[in-house]
Short mmCIF file of C-alpha atoms in Angstrom, two decimals:
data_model
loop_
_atom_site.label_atom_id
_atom_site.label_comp_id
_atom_site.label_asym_id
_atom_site.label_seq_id
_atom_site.Cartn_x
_atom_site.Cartn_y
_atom_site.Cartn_z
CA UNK T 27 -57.29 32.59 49.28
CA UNK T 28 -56.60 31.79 53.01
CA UNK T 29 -59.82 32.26 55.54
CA UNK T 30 -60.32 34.62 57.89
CA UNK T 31 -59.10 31.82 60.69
CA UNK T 32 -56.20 30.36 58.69
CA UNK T 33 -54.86 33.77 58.04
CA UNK T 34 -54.97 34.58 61.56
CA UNK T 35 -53.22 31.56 62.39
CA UNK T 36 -50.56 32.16 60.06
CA UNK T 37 -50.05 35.85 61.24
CA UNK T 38 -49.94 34.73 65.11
CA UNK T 39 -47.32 32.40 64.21
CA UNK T 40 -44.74 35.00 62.89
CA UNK T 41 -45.39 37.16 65.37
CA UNK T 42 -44.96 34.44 68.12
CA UNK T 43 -41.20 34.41 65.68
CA UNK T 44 -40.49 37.34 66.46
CA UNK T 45 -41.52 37.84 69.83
CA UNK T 46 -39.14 34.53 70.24
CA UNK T 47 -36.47 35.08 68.11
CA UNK T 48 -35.91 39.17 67.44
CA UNK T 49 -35.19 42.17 69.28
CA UNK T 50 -38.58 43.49 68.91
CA UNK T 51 -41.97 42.33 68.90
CA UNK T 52 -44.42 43.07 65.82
CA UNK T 53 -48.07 43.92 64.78
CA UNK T 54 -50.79 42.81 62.57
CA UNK T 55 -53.05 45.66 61.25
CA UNK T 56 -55.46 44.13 58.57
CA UNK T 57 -56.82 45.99 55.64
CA UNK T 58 -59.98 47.25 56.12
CA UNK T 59 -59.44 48.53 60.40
CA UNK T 60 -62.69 45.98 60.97
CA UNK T 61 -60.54 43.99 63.46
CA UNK T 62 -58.35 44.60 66.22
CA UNK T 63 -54.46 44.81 65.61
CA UNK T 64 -52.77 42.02 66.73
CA UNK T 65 -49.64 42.56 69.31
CA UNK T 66 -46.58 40.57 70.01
CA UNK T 67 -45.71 40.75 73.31
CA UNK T 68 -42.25 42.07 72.26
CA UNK T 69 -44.01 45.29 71.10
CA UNK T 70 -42.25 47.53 72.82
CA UNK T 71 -44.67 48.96 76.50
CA UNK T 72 -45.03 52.94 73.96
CA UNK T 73 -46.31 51.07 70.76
CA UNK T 74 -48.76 48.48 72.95
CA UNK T 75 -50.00 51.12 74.10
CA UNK T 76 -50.45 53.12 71.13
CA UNK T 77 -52.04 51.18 68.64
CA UNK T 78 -54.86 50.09 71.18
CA UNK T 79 -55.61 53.77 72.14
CA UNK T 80 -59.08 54.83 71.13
CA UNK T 81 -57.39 57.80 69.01
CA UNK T 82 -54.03 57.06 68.44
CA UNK T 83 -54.33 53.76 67.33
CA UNK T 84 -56.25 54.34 64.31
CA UNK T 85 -53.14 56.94 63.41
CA UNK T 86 -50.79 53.70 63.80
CA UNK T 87 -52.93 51.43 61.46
CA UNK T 88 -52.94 54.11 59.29
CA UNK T 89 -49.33 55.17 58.72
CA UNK T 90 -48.38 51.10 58.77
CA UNK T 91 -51.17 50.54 55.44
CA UNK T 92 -49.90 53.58 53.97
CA UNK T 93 -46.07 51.94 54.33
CA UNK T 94 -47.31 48.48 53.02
CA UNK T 95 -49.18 50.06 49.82
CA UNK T 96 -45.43 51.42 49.28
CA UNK T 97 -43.55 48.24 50.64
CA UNK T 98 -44.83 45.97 47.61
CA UNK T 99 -44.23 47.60 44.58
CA UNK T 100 -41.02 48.80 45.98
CA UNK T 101 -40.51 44.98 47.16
CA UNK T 102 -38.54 45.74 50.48
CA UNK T 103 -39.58 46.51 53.99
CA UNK T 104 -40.97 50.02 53.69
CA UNK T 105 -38.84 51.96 56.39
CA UNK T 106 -40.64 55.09 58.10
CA UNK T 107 -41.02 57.18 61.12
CA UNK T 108 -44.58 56.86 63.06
CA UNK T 109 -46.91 59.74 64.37
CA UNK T 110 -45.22 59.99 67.03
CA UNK T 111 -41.63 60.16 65.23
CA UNK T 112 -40.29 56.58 66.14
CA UNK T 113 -38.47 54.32 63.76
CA UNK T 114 -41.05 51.93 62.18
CA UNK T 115 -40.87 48.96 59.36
CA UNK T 116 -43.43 47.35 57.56
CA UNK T 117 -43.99 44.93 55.16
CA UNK T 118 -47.46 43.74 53.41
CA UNK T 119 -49.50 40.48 54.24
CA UNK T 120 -50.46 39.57 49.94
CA UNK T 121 -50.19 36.02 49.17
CA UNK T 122 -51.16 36.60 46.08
CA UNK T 123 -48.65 39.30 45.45
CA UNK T 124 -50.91 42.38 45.03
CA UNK T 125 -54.01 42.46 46.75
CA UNK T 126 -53.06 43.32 50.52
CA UNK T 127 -54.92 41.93 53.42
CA UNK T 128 -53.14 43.71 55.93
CA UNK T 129 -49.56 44.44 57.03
CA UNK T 130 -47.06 43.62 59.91
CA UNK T 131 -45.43 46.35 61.50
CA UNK T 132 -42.41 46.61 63.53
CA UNK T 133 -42.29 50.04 65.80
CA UNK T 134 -41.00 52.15 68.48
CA UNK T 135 -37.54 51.75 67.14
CA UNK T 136 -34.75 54.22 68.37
CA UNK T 137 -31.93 54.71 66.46
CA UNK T 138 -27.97 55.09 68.62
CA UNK T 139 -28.09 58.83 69.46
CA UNK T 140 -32.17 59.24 69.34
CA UNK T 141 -33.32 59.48 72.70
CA UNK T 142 -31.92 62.86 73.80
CA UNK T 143 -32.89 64.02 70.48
CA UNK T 144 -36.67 63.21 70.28
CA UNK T 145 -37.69 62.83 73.60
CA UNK T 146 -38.97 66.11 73.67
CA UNK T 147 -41.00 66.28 70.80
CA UNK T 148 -42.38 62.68 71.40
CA UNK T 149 -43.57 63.99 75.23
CA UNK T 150 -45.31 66.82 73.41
CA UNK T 151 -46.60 64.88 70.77
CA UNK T 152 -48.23 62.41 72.94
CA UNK T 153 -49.62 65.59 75.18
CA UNK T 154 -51.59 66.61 72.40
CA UNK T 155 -53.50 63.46 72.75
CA UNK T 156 -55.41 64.79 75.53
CA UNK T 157 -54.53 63.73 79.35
CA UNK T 158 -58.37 62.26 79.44
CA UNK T 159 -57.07 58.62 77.93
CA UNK T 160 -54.56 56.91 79.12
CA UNK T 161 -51.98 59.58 78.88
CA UNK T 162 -49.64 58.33 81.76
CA UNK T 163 -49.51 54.99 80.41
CA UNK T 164 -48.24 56.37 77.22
CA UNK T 165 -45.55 59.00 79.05
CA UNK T 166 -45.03 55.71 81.15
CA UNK T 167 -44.15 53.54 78.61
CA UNK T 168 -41.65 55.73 76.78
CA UNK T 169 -39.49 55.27 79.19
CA UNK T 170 -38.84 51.29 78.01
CA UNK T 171 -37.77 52.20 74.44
CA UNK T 172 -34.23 50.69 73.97
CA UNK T 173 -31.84 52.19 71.21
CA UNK T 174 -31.04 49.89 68.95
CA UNK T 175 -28.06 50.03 66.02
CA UNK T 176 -28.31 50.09 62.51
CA UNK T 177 -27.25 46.57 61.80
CA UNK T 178 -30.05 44.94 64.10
CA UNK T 179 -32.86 46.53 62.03
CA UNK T 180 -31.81 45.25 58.66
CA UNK T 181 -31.58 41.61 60.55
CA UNK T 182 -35.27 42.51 61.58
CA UNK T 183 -36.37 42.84 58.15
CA UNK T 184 -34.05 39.63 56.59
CA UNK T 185 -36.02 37.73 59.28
CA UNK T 186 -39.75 39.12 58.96
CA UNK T 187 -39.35 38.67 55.00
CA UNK T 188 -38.48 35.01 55.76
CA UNK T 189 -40.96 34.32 58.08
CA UNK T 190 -43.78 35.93 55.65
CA UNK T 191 -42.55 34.06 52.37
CA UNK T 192 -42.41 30.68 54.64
CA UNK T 193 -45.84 31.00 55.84
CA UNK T 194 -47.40 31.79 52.63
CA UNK T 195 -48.34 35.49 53.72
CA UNK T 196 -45.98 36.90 50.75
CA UNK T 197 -45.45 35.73 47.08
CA UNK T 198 -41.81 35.99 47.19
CA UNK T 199 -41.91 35.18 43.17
CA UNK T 200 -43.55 38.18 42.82
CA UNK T 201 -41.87 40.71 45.72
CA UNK T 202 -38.77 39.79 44.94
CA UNK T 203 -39.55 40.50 41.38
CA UNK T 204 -40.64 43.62 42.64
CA UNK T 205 -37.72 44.52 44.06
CA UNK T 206 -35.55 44.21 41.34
CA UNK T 207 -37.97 46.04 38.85
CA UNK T 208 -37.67 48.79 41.66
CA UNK T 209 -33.71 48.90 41.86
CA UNK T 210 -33.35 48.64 38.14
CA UNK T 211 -35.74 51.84 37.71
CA UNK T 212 -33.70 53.62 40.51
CA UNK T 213 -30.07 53.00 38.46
CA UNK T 214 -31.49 54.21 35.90
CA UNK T 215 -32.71 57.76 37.76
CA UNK T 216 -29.80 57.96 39.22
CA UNK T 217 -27.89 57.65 35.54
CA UNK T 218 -30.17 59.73 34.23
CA UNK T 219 -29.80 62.63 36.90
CA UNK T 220 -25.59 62.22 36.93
CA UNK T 221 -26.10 62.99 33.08
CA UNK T 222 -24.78 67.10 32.63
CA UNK T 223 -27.25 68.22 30.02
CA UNK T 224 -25.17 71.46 28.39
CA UNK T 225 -26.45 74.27 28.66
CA UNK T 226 -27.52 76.65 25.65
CA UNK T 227 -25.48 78.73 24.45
#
């Protein structure tokens, strides 16, 4: 089991990675919401913002847990769109392989052909946070979200799962495993739903 410090260590390193080496910057949430997250300075200017905000933030940590309970047994980046309705991926911090002691998140991802499309409802969304915080840094910092393609976020999480299973942060025995207990059980849904069962006569 890694310490408090050595764990920390470990986490600022990947997200030094990626603020170094990716098209976005990450997060560390960990487990139990008793520390601060920890920010890349990639993180796009909307999610900085965000998950330090005395109300918002604590929606952030919680949507990105949620995601990482999901992430392991599935054993894949756990892909899913925030509070606010932004593109997210996260994947769990378990060196052992099942007991999480946190998650990293990559957010405030638009997709090609987003921006027109959820602008609106994001600007209304983050109105409903009340104008007495920080609003205008928020409606501010929406304005820096870049669109990225497809292709770029599945590089995001080939690079983040590399980083975590290098540093120790992820048993990749164990998620890979995962991962191919998880497809296997999908085939098989999928077989079993293409099957017509006839119908009585």
């Amino acid at each position: 089991a890694f310490s408090i410090t050595e764990l920390n260590k470990r986490v600022e390193k990947i997200i030094e990675n990626l603020d170094r080496y990716s098209v976005c910057g990450g997060v560390f949430h960990e487990v139990t919401g008793k520390s601060n997250p920890v920010a890349g300075k990639g993180l796009c200017r909307l999610c900085n913002a965000c998950v330090f905000h005395s109300r918002a933030g604590g929606l952030c940590r919680q949507a990105a847990m949620s995601g990482a309970y999901r992430s392991l047994p599935m054993g894949d980046a756990f892909r899913f769109r925030c509070w606010l309705g932004l593109n997210a991926l996260v994947f769990p911090i378990a060196p052992d392989g099942s007991n999480l002691l946190g998650c990293i998140e990559i957010g405030g991802i638009l997709m090609h052909g987003e921006l027109q499309e959820r602008q609106h409802q994001i600007l209304t969304t983050l109105s409903s946070v009340g104008a007495d915080d920080n609003l205008q840094q928020f409606l501010n910092a929406f304005q820096g979200i870049d669109e990225v393609p497809e292709i770029n976020t599945k590089h995001l999480c080939s690079f983040l799962e590399e980083n975590l299973f290098s540093t120790g942060l992820l048993n990749p025995d164990i998620f890979l495993s995962n991962r191919a207990s998880w497809a296997q059980q999908k085939r098989i849904s999928d077989n079993i739903s293409a099957i017509e069962i006839p119908k009585n006569k």
